[in-house]
Short mmCIF file of C-alpha atoms and ligand atoms in Angstrom, two decimals:
data_model
loop_
_atom_site.label_atom_id
_atom_site.label_comp_id
_atom_site.label_asym_id
_atom_site.label_seq_id
_atom_site.Cartn_x
_atom_site.Cartn_y
_atom_site.Cartn_z
CA UNK A 1 -17.20 2.80 13.04
CA UNK A 2 -19.55 4.40 10.50
CA UNK A 3 -17.93 6.91 8.14
CA UNK A 4 -18.54 10.58 8.97
CA UNK A 5 -21.37 12.33 7.20
CA UNK A 6 -20.47 14.94 4.60
CA UNK A 7 -22.15 17.63 2.56
CA UNK A 8 -22.81 14.97 -0.11
CA UNK A 9 -25.07 13.05 2.31
CA UNK A 10 -27.14 16.22 2.63
CA UNK A 11 -27.29 16.53 -1.16
CA UNK A 12 -28.30 12.85 -1.46
CA UNK A 13 -31.01 13.40 1.17
CA UNK A 14 -32.33 16.45 -0.69
CA UNK A 15 -31.59 18.69 2.30
CA UNK A 16 -29.51 21.04 0.17
CA UNK A 17 -30.05 21.60 -3.53
CA UNK A 18 -27.88 20.63 -6.45
CA UNK A 19 -28.09 20.85 -10.22
CA UNK A 20 -28.80 17.16 -10.80
CA UNK A 21 -27.60 15.65 -14.06
CA UNK A 22 -28.31 11.95 -13.47
CA UNK A 23 -29.59 9.60 -10.79
CA UNK A 24 -30.14 5.85 -10.48
CA UNK A 25 -30.37 3.41 -7.56
CA UNK A 26 -26.63 3.66 -6.80
CA UNK A 27 -25.34 6.88 -8.39
CA UNK A 28 -25.97 10.62 -8.39
CA UNK A 29 -24.30 13.15 -10.72
CA UNK A 30 -24.54 16.91 -10.34
CA UNK A 31 -22.75 20.13 -11.27
CA UNK A 32 -19.75 21.06 -9.12
CA UNK A 33 -20.51 24.24 -7.17
CA UNK A 34 -17.01 25.61 -7.87
CA UNK A 35 -16.26 24.41 -11.41
CA UNK A 36 -12.76 24.34 -12.87
CA UNK A 37 -14.43 24.73 -16.27
CA UNK A 38 -17.90 25.00 -17.76
CA UNK A 39 -19.67 21.64 -17.36
CA UNK A 40 -17.52 20.28 -14.47
CA UNK A 41 -19.63 17.61 -12.75
CA UNK A 42 -19.31 15.27 -9.78
CA UNK A 43 -20.38 11.62 -9.89
CA UNK A 44 -20.94 9.97 -6.50
CA UNK A 45 -22.11 6.60 -5.19
CA UNK A 46 -25.08 6.63 -2.85
CA UNK A 47 -23.07 4.29 -0.64
CA UNK A 48 -21.31 6.33 2.05
CA UNK A 49 -17.61 5.55 1.79
CA UNK A 50 -14.71 7.99 1.95
CA UNK A 51 -12.34 6.29 -0.51
CA UNK A 52 -12.62 4.27 -3.69
CA UNK A 53 -10.97 1.14 -2.27
CA UNK A 54 -13.73 0.91 0.37
CA UNK A 55 -16.63 0.67 -2.07
CA UNK A 56 -18.73 -2.46 -2.50
CA UNK A 57 -18.61 -4.25 -5.84
CA UNK A 58 -22.22 -3.21 -6.55
CA UNK A 59 -21.54 0.48 -6.00
CA UNK A 60 -18.32 0.28 -8.01
CA UNK A 61 -20.04 -1.49 -10.89
CA UNK A 62 -22.79 1.11 -10.99
CA UNK A 63 -20.22 3.91 -11.10
CA UNK A 64 -18.30 2.14 -13.84
CA UNK A 65 -21.46 1.82 -15.88
CA UNK A 66 -22.50 5.46 -15.40
CA UNK A 67 -19.15 7.20 -15.90
CA UNK A 68 -18.68 6.77 -19.67
CA UNK A 69 -22.31 7.77 -20.28
CA UNK A 70 -21.82 10.87 -18.17
CA UNK A 71 -18.58 11.71 -20.00
CA UNK A 72 -20.52 11.52 -23.27
CA UNK A 73 -23.20 13.82 -21.82
CA UNK A 74 -20.62 16.37 -20.63
CA UNK A 75 -18.89 16.34 -24.03
CA UNK A 76 -22.21 16.70 -25.85
CA UNK A 77 -23.46 19.55 -23.68
CA UNK A 78 -20.23 21.57 -23.62
CA UNK A 79 -18.64 20.84 -26.99
CA UNK A 80 -15.41 19.98 -25.19
CA UNK A 81 -13.11 17.65 -27.12
CA UNK A 82 -10.92 16.84 -24.12
CA UNK A 83 -11.63 16.22 -20.47
CA UNK A 84 -10.14 14.77 -17.28
CA UNK A 85 -11.72 12.27 -14.90
CA UNK A 86 -10.26 12.92 -11.46
CA UNK A 87 -10.81 10.92 -8.29
CA UNK A 88 -9.01 12.01 -5.11
CA UNK A 89 -8.54 9.76 -2.05
CA UNK A 90 -7.25 11.25 1.19
CA UNK A 91 -6.62 14.81 2.32
CA UNK A 92 -2.98 14.72 1.19
CA UNK A 93 -4.24 13.71 -2.27
CA UNK A 94 -6.44 16.82 -2.41
CA UNK A 95 -9.68 15.19 -1.23
CA UNK A 96 -11.82 17.80 0.55
CA UNK A 97 -15.15 15.95 0.77
CA UNK A 98 -14.71 12.53 2.37
CA UNK A 99 -17.34 10.76 0.26
CA UNK A 100 -16.18 8.99 -2.91
CA UNK A 101 -16.58 11.20 -5.96
CA UNK A 102 -15.37 11.38 -9.53
CA UNK A 103 -14.84 14.74 -11.17
CA UNK A 104 -15.52 15.00 -14.91
CA UNK A 105 -13.77 18.20 -15.97
CA UNK A 106 -13.90 19.50 -19.54
CA UNK A 107 -10.59 20.91 -20.81
CA UNK A 108 -11.36 24.02 -22.81
CA UNK A 109 -8.39 26.24 -23.54
CA UNK A 110 -6.75 27.23 -20.26
CA UNK A 111 -9.82 26.18 -18.28
CA UNK A 112 -9.98 22.77 -16.64
CA UNK A 113 -7.66 20.65 -14.57
CA UNK A 114 -4.02 21.68 -14.19
CA UNK A 115 -1.83 18.62 -13.67
CA UNK A 116 1.52 18.49 -11.94
CA UNK A 117 3.36 15.32 -13.03
CA UNK A 118 6.88 14.53 -11.88
CA UNK A 119 7.77 11.10 -13.26
CA UNK A 120 10.53 8.93 -11.81
CA UNK A 121 12.17 5.77 -13.21
CA UNK A 122 10.83 2.29 -12.58
CA UNK A 123 13.59 0.09 -11.13
CA UNK A 124 13.36 -3.63 -11.95
CA UNK A 125 13.81 -4.96 -8.40
CA UNK A 126 11.20 -2.58 -7.00
CA UNK A 127 8.82 -3.45 -9.84
CA UNK A 128 9.05 -7.15 -8.92
CA UNK A 129 8.32 -6.35 -5.25
CA UNK A 130 5.36 -4.19 -6.14
CA UNK A 131 3.81 -6.70 -8.51
CA UNK A 132 4.26 -9.49 -5.95
CA UNK A 133 2.63 -7.39 -3.23
CA UNK A 134 -0.31 -6.33 -5.37
CA UNK A 135 -0.93 -9.86 -6.67
CA UNK A 136 -0.88 -11.21 -3.11
CA UNK A 137 -3.38 -8.53 -2.02
CA UNK A 138 -5.65 -9.34 -4.95
CA UNK A 139 -5.60 -13.07 -4.15
CA UNK A 140 -6.72 -12.23 -0.61
CA UNK A 141 -9.54 -9.92 -1.67
P1 LIG B 1 -12.31 17.07 -3.80
O1 LIG B 1 -11.19 18.05 -3.63
O2 LIG B 1 -12.80 16.49 -2.49
O3 LIG B 1 -11.99 16.00 -4.82
O4 LIG B 1 -13.51 17.90 -4.42
C1 LIG B 1 -14.71 18.20 -3.78
C2 LIG B 1 -15.55 18.98 -4.75
O5 LIG B 1 -16.84 19.14 -4.18
C3 LIG B 1 -15.02 20.38 -5.06
O6 LIG B 1 -14.77 20.51 -6.45
C4 LIG B 1 -16.13 21.30 -4.57
O7 LIG B 1 -16.32 22.43 -5.40
C5 LIG B 1 -17.35 20.38 -4.57
N1 LIG B 1 -18.36 20.75 -3.60
C6 LIG B 1 -18.16 20.95 -2.27
N2 LIG B 1 -19.33 21.26 -1.67
C7 LIG B 1 -20.28 21.25 -2.64
C8 LIG B 1 -21.69 21.51 -2.63
O8 LIG B 1 -22.30 21.81 -1.60
N3 LIG B 1 -22.35 21.39 -3.82
C9 LIG B 1 -21.70 21.05 -4.97
N4 LIG B 1 -22.45 20.96 -6.08
N5 LIG B 1 -20.37 20.81 -5.02
C10 LIG B 1 -19.67 20.91 -3.86
#
């Protein structure tokens, strides 16, 4: 089944406007319409996939190449000395638009991303299970 269309497909198609920062064959970057801070941008693949783990290697590589350059551009244009790169997958993980996107969010004073972080403790037996499971999945991919 093809993934559902989203507002980002309409932006990619030029049907609704955006403040475009960067575009290449695989990637589009534009200002977030509801910024957490001045200079908050979104970086999206042109490939229509909801979550990061679904992306093709080509789309992922293009994003990986563009992201540090775009971080440099955001820092240069805003003067921010700190920023967050945020990438949500799934509604329960705060994803509202079901098309892969990276937020680049300058941290300037109180403006920017607020992070809730409730760390636990890593138990040795669970760590072994997790590593085994992830390595097995990687061998199969
Ligand atoms: P999410 O919570 O899915 O990670 O974030 C989606 C982001 O998309 C939000 O920060 C929201 O402001 C942004 N957004 C949603 N619709 C539009 C739009 O039409 N134009 C732009 N530029 N950003 C949008």
